[in-house]
Coordinates of C-alpha atoms and ligand atoms in Angstrom, one line a residue:
Chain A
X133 CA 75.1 99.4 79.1
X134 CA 76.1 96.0 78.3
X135 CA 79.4 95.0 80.6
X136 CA 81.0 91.9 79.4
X137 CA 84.2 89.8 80.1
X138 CA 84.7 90.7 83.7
X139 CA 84.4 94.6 82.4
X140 CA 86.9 94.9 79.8
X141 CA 84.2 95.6 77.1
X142 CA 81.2 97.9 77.4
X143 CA 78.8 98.0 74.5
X144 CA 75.5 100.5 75.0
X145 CA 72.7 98.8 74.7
X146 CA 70.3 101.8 72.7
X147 CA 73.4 101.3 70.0
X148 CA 72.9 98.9 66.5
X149 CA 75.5 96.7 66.2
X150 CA 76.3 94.5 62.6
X151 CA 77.1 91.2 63.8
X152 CA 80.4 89.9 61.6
X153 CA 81.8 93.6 62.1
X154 CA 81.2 94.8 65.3
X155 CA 80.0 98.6 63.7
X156 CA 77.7 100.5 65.7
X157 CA 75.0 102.9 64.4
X158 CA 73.8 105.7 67.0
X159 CA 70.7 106.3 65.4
X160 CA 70.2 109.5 67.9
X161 CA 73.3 111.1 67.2
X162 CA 73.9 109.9 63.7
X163 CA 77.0 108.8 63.9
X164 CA 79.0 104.9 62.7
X165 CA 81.9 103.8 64.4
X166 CA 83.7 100.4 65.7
X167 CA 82.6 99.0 69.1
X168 CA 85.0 97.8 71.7
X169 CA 85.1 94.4 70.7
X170 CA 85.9 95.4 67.3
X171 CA 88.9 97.0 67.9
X172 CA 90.3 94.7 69.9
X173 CA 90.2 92.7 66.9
X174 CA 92.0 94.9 64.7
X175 CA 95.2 94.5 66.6
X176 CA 97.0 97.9 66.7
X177 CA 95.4 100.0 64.2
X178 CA 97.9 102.4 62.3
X179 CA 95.7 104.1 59.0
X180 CA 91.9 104.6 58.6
X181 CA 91.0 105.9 54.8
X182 CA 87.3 106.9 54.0
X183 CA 86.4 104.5 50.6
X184 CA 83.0 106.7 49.4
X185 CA 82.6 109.9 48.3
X186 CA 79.8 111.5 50.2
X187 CA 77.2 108.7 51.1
X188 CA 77.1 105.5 52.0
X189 CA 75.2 102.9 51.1
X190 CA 73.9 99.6 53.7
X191 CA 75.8 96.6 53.0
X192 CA 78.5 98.1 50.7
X193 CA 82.4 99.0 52.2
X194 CA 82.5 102.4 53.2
X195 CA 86.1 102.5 55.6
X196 CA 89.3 100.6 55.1
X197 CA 91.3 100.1 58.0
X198 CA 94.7 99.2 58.0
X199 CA 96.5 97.2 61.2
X200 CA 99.3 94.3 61.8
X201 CA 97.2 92.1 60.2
X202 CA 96.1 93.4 57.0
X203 CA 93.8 96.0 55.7
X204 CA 90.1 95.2 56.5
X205 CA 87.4 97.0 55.2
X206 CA 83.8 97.8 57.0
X207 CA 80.7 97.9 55.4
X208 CA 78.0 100.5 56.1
X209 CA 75.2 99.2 58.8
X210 CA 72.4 101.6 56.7
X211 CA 72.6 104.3 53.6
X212 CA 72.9 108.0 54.3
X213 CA 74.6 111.4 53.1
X214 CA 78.0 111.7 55.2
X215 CA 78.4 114.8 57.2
X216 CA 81.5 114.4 58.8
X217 CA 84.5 111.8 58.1
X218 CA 86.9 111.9 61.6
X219 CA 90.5 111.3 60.0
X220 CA 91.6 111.4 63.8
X221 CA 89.2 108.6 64.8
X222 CA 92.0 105.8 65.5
X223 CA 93.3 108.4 68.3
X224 CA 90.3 108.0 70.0
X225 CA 89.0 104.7 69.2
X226 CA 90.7 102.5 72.2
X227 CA 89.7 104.5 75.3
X228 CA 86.2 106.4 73.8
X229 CA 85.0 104.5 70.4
X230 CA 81.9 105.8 71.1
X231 CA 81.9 109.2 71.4
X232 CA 85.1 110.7 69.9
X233 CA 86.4 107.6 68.2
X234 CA 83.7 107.9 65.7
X235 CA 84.1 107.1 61.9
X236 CA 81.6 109.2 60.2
X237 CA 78.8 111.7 61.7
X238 CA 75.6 111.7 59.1
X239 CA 73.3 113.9 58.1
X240 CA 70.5 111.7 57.4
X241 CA 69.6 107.8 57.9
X242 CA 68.0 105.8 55.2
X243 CA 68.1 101.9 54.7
X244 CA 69.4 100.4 58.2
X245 CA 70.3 97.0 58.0
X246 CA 67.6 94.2 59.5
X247 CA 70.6 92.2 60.6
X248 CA 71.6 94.5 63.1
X249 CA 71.4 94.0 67.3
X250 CA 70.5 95.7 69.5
X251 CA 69.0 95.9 73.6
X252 CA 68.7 92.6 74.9
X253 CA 70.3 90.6 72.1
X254 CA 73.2 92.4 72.5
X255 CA 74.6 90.8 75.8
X256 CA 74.7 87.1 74.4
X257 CA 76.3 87.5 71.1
X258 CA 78.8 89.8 72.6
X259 CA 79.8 87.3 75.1
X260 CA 80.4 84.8 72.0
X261 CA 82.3 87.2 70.5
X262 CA 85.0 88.1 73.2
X263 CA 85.6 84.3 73.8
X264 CA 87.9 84.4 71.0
X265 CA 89.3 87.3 71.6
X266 CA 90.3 87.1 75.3
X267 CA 93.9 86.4 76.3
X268 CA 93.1 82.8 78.5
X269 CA 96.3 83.8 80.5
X270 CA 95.6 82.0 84.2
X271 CA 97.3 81.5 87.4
X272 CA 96.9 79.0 89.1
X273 CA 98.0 78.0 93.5
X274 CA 97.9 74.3 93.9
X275 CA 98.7 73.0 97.4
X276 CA 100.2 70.2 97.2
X277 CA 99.8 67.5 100.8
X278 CA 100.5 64.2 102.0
X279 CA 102.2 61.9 104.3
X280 CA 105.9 62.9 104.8
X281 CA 108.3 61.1 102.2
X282 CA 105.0 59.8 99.8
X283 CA 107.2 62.2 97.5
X284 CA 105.4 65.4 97.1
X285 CA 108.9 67.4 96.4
X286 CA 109.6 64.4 94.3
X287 CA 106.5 65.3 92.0
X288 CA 106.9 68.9 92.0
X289 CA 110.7 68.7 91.0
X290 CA 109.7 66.4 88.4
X291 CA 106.8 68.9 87.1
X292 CA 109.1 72.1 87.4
X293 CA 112.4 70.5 86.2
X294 CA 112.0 67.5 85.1
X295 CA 114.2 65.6 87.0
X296 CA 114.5 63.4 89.7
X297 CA 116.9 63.5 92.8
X298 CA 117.6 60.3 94.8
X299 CA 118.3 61.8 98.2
X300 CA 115.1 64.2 99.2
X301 CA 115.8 66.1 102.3
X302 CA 112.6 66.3 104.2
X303 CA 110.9 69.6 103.4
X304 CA 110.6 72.3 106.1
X305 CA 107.9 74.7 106.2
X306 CA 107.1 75.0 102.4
X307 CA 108.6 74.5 99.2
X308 CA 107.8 76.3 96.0
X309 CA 107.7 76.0 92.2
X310 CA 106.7 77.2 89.3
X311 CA 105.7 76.0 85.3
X312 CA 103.7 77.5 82.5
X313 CA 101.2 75.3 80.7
X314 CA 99.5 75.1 77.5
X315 CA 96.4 73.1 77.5
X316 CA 93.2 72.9 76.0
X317 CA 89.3 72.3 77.0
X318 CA 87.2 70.8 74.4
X319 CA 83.2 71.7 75.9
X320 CA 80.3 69.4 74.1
X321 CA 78.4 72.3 75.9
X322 CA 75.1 73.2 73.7
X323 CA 75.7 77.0 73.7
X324 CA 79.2 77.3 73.6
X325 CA 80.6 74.5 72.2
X326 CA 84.6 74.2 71.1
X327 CA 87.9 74.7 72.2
X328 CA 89.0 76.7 74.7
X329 CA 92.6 77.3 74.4
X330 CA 94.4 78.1 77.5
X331 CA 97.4 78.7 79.3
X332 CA 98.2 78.3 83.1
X333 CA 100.5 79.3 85.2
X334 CA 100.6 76.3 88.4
X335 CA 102.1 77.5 91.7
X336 CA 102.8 74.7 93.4
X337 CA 103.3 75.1 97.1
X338 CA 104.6 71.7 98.1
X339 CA 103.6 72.2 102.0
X340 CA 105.7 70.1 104.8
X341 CA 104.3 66.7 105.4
X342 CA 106.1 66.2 109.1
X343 CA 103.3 66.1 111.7
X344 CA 105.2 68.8 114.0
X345 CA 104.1 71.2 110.7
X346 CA 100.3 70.5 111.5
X347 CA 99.7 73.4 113.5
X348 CA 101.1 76.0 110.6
X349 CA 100.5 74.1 107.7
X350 CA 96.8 75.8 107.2
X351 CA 98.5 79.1 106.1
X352 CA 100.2 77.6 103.1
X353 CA 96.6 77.4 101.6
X354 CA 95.8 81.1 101.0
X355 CA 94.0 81.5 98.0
X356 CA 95.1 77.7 96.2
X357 CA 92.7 77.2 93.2
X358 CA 93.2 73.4 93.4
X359 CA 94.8 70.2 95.6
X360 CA 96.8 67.4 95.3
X361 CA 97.0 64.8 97.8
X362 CA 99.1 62.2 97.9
X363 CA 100.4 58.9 98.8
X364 CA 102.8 56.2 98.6
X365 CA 101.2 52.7 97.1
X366 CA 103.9 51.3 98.6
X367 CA 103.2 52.5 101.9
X368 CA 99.8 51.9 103.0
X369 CA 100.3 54.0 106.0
X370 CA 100.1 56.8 103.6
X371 CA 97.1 55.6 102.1
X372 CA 95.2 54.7 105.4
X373 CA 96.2 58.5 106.6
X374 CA 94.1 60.0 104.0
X375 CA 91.2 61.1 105.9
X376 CA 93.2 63.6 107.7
X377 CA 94.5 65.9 104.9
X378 CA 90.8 65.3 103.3
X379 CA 89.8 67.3 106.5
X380 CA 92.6 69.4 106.6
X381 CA 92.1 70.7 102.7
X382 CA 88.0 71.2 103.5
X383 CA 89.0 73.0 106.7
X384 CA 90.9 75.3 105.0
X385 CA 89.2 75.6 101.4
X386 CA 86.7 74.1 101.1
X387 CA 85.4 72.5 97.7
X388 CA 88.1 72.8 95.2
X389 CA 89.2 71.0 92.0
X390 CA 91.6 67.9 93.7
X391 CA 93.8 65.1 92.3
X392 CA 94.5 62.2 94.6
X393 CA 97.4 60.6 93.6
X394 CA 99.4 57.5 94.1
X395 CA 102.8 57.9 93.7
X396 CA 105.4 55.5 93.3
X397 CA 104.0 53.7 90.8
X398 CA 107.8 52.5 89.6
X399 CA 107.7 50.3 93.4
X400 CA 106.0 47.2 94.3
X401 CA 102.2 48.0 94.9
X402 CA 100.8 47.3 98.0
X403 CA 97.9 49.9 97.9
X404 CA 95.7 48.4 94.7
X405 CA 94.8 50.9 92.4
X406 CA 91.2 50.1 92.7
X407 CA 91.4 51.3 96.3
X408 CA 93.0 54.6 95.4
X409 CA 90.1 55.2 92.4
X410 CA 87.6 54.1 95.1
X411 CA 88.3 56.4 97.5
X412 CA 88.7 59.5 94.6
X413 CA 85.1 59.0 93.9
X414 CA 83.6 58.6 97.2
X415 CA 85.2 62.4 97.9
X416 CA 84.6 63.8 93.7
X417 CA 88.5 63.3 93.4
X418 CA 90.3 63.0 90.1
X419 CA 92.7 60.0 90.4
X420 CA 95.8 59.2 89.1
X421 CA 98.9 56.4 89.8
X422 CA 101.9 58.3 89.2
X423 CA 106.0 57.6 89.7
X424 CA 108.4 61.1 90.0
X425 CA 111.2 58.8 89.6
X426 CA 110.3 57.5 86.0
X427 CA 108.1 60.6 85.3
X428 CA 105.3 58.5 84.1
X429 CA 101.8 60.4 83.7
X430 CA 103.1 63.5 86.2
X431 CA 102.9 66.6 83.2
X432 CA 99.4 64.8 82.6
X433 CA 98.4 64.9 85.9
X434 CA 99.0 68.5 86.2
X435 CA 96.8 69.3 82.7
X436 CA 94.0 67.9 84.3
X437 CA 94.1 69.5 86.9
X438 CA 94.7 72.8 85.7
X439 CA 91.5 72.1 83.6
X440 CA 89.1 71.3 86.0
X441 CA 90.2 74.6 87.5
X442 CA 89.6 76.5 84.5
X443 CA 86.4 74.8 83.9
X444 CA 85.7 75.8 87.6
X445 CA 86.8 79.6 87.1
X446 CA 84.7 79.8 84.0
X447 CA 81.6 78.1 84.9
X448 CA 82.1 75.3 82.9
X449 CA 81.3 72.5 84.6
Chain B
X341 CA 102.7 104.0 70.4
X342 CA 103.4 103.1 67.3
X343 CA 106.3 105.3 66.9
X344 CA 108.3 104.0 69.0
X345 CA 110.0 101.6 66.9
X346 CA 113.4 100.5 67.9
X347 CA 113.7 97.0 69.8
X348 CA 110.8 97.6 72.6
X349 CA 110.7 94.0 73.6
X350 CA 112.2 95.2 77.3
X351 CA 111.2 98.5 77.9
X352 CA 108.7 100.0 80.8
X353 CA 106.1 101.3 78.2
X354 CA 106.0 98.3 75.5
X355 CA 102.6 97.1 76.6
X356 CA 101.5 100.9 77.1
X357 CA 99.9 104.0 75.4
X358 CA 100.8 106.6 77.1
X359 CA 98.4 109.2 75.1
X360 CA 100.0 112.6 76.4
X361 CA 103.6 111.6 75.2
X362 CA 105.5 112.2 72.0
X363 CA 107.7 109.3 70.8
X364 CA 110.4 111.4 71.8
X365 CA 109.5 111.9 75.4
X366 CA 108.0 108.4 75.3
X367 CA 111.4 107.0 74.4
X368 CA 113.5 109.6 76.9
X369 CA 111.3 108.1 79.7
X370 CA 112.1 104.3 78.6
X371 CA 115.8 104.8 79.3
X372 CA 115.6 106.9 82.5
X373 CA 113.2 103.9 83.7
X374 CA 115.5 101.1 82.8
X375 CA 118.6 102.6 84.7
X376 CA 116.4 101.8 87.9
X377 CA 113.5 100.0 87.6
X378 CA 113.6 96.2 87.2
X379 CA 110.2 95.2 87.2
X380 CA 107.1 95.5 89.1
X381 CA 104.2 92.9 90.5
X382 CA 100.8 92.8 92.1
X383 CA 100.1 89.6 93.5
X384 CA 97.4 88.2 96.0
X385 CA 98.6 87.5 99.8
X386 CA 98.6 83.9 98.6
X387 CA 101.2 84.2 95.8
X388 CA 99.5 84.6 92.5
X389 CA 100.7 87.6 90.5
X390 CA 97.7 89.4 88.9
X391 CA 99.5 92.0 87.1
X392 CA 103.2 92.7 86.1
X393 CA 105.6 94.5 83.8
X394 CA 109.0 93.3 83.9
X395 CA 111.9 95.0 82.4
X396 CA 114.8 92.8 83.8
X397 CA 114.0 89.3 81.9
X398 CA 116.2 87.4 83.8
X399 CA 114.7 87.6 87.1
X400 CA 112.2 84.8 88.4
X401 CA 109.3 86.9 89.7
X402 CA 107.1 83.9 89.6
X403 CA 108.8 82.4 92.3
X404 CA 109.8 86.1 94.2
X405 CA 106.1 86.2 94.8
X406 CA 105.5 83.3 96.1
X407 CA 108.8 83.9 98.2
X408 CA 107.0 87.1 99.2
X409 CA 104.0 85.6 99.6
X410 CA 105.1 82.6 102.1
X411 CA 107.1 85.0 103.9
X412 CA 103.7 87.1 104.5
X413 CA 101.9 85.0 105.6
X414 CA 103.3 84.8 109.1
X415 CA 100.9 87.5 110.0
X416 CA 100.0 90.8 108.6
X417 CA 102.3 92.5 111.0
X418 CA 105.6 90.7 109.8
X419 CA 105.5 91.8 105.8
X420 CA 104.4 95.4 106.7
X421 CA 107.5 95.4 109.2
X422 CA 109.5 94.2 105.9
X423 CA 109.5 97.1 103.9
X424 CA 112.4 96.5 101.4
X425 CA 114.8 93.6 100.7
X426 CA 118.3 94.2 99.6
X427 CA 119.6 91.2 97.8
X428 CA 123.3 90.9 98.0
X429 CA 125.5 90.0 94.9
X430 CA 122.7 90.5 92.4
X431 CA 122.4 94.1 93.3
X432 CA 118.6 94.4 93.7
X433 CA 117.0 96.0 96.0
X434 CA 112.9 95.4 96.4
X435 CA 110.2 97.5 98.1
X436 CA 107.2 96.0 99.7
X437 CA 103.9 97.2 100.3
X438 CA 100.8 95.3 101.1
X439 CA 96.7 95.9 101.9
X440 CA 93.7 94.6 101.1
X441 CA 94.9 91.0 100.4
X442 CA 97.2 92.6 97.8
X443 CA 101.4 92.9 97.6
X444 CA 102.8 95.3 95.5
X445 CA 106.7 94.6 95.1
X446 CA 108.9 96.6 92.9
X447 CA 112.4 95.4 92.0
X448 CA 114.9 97.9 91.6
X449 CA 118.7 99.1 91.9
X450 CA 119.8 100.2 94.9
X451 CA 121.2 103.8 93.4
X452 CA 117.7 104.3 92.6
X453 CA 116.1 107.8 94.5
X454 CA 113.9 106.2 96.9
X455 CA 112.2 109.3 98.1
X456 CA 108.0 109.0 97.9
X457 CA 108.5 105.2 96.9
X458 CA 106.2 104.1 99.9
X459 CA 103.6 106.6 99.0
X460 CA 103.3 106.4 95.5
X461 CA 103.3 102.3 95.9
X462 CA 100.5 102.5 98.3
X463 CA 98.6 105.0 95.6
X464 CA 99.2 102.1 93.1
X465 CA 98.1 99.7 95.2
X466 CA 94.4 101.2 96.1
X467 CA 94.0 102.3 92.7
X468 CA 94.3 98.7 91.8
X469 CA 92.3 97.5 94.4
X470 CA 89.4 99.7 93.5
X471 CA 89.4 98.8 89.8
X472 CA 89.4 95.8 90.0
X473 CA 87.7 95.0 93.7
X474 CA 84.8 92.9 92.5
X475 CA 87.1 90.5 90.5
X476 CA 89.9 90.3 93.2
X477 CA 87.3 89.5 95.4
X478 CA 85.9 86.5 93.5
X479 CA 88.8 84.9 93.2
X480 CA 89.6 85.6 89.4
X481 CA 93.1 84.9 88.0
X482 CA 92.7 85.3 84.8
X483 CA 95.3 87.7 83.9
X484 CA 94.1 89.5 80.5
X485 CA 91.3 91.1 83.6
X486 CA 94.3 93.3 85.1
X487 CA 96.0 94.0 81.9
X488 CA 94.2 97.1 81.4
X489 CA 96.1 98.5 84.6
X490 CA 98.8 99.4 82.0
X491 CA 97.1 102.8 81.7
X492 CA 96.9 103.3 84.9
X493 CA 100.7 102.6 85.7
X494 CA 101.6 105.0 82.7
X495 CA 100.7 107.6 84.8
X496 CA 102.1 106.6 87.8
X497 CA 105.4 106.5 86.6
X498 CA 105.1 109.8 84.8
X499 CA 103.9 111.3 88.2
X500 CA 106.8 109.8 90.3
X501 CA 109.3 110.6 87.5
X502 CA 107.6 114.0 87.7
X503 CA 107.9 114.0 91.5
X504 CA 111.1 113.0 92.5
X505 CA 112.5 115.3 89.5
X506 CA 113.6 113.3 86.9
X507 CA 111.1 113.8 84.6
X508 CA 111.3 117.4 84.5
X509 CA 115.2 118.2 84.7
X510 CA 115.9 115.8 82.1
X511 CA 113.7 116.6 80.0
X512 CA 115.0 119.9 79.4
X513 CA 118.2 118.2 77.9
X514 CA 116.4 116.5 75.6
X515 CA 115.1 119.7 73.7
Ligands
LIG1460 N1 111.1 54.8 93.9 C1 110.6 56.0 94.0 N2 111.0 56.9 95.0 C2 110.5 58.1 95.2 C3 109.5 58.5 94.2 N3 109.1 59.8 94.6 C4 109.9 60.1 95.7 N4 110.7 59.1 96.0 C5 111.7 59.1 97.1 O1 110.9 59.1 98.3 C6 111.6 59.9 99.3 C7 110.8 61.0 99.9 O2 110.5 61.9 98.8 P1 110.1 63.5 99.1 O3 109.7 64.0 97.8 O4 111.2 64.1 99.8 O5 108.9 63.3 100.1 P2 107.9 64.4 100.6 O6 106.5 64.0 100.4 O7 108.3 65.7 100.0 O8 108.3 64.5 102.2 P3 108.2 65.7 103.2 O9 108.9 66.8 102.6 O10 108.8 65.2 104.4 O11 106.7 66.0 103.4 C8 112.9 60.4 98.6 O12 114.0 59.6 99.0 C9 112.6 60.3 97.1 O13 113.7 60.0 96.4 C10 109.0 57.7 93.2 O14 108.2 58.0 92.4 N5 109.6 56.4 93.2
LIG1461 MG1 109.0 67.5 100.7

């Protein structure tokens, strides 16, 4: 058995399968159906009509299916005399395609088609395949850290909102929000190259920046996909007090996909931004300048992030 | 499934296929359901909901678990001794249960019969849990992995409907 996409298709690997059409051909029990893949592409199947008499013939149509999308049709994997024609097989198809969700049951097997899979090759076409099928529906925890007042609520208001609010109170504890995005990864990888279309859910837990919170602050990281740590560039303070969230994050998570970024890009710099990009790549940072008051380059900030995530989470790198 | 027609956008069963159903049944169960039930999550202790129907659009459970989450997080003792949440003013009452680095939450109204709740939410939960172990376990978030759950939550609701009576009684009406 073939399992693919973190188990939500199954393919047997002693079946044939035709490649475009995602038919299978039990050659021991003589019987043609749709594998799982295939009907997931169908898309709420309502009508299945048999097009042949009493034989089919490899190559040629041999089922029409009818669905949401249109009627397609399925052409026969090899020739044969048809035994059996299951009027009842769309009942079946979704939970047990290949047993009773069959199509048609032969009574002999002539003319298979050479194109078809089967064993080994099985696994990496049917990866391909369910790439364009699956959902890309993520959720992502970001932790967000940094000096108290570099503007971390600042940011995520802006992100969540899109506004900005003059007077801050200091955050206790944690602060939460929430924002769907649609992004996109374009991989130049040699196997799978294209786009991968994706949307993301970012929890953004903006944790307390207040030194009294140091002690409780680790908690807040349960599970966080990805960072960002911040500063102020026009509070070197911030900047110089880097090394301790650095240690703080890898305490409590490790290696995971962070943005360090310098906010208040709107104020007079005194943190250059060569500094900031410096120290990004000494510690495999992304980097960014940023301003929550003027909004400049914080929805960009977060797209980047969420796609080094997903490149993470789908062994893209 | 495909019978059931009218505007499904917000009902319990739109995402399901609940095989052993007529339309009509299907349909009966859909109203009784939306009297009570608001909605429904699965998240990880650390806030991310992994799977969810919702039937009451307007609420944010984004942010409720997260809420939930935070709150949990001040030891394993505190959100097991938090076992439902009454929400003033909104009228929302919501039922906690949590193991194996899962919450389950279920949002609900308050006239709701709440006998079995605890139990049955606790059967949800390690069904979920063992389902899905290996890809809770490595971290995946990618939703369209737990959406297959539907299934299983068909039958959950049919067997606590069943339980606590309403399935059964009502159902008797409908004929
Ligand atoms: N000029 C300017 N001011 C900002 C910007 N971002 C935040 N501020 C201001 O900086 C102050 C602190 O911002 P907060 O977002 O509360 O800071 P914080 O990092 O959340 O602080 P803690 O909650 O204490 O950890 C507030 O008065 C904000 O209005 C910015 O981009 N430009
Ligand atoms: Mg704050």
């Amino acid at each position: 058995m073939v399992t693919i996409a973190d188990g939500r298709y199954d393919l047997p690997d002693e079946l044939y399968y035709s490649k475009n059409q995602h038919v299978f051909l039990n050659l021991k029990k003589k019987i043609i159906g749709l594998d799982q893949i295939g009907y997931a592409f169908l898309n709420n199947p309502t009508e299945i009509s048999l097009l042949v008499e009493d034989e089919i013939k490899a190559g040629l149509p041999f089922v029409a299916i009818a669905s949401e999308q249109g009627v397609t049709t399925l052409n026969a994997p090899c020739s044969g005399k048809i035994e059996k024609f299951n009027e009842k097989a769309l009942e079946d198809m979704e939970y047990d395609t290949y047993a009773n969700g069959f199509i048609i049951k032969l009574k002999d097997i002539s003319d298979i088609a050479p194109t078809l899979i089967t064993g080994e090759n099985i696994e990496s076409w049917a990866i391909n395949e369910a790439k364009t099928l699956l959902r890309s529906n993520y959720s992502f925890k970001i932790i967000e850290i940094g000096d108290t007042a570099v503007g971390k609520t600042a940011i995520k208001v802006r992100f969540t909102d899109n506004y900005f609010k003059k007077d801050l109170k200091t955050t206790l504890g944690v602060d939460f929000g929430t924002k769907e995005i649609k992004t996109s990864y374009l991989s130049t990888d040699l196997l799978f190259s294209g786009t991968y279309r994706f949307t993301a859910r970012m929890n953004v837990w903006d944790a307390a920046g207040q030194d009294m919170y140091d002690k409780i602050r680790g908690i807040y990281f349960k599970d966080a996909k990805g960072a960002l740590i911040c500063y102020d560039i026009n509070n070197p303070l911030s900047f110089n007090h880097l090394d301790k969230w650095v240690s703080d994050l890898e305490e409590n998570l490790g290696k995971v996909p962070t943005l360090l970024i310098g906010n208040k890009s709107d104020l007079e710099r005194k943190v250059s931004r060569q500094e900031g990009l410096n120290y990004a790549i000494k510690h495999g940072f992304l980097f960014i300048e940023c301003s929550a008051k003027t909004g400049e380059n914080v929805d960009g900030m977060f797209e980047k992030l969420a796609i080094e995530i997903f490149k993470k989470e789908e062994n893209l790198a | 499934m495909s019978n059931v027609t009218e505007d499904n956008s917000n009902l319990v069963f739109n995402r399901f296929t609940p095989k052993n159903l007529t339309p009509k049944q299907c349909s009966f169960i859909q109203k009784i359901l939306k009297k009570y039930i608001l909605g429904m999550f699965i998240c990880k202790k650390g806030g991310d909901i992994l799977y969810s129907y919702q039937i009451e659009h307007t609420l944010k459970i984004d942010l409720i678990s997260n809420f939930i989450a935070a709150l949990s997080m001040f030891g394993e003792e505190n959100v097991g001794q938090i076992k439902r949440i009454f929400i003033e003013g909104i009228n929302i009452e919501m039922n906690i249960v949590s193991k194996n680095d899962l919450i389950l939450v279920s949002l609900f109204r308050p006239n709701m019969i709440k006998d079995h709740l605890e139990d049955e939410a606790k059967k949800i939960l390690n069904k979920f849990y063992s389902l899905y172990k290996v890809q809770i376990e490595q971290g995946k978030t990618n939703l369209s992995i737990y959406l297959k759950f539907d299934d299983e939550m068909c039958h959950f609701i049919l067997g606590y409907l069943t339980r606590i009576g309403a399935y059964k009684e009502n159902y008797e009406e409908l004929k």
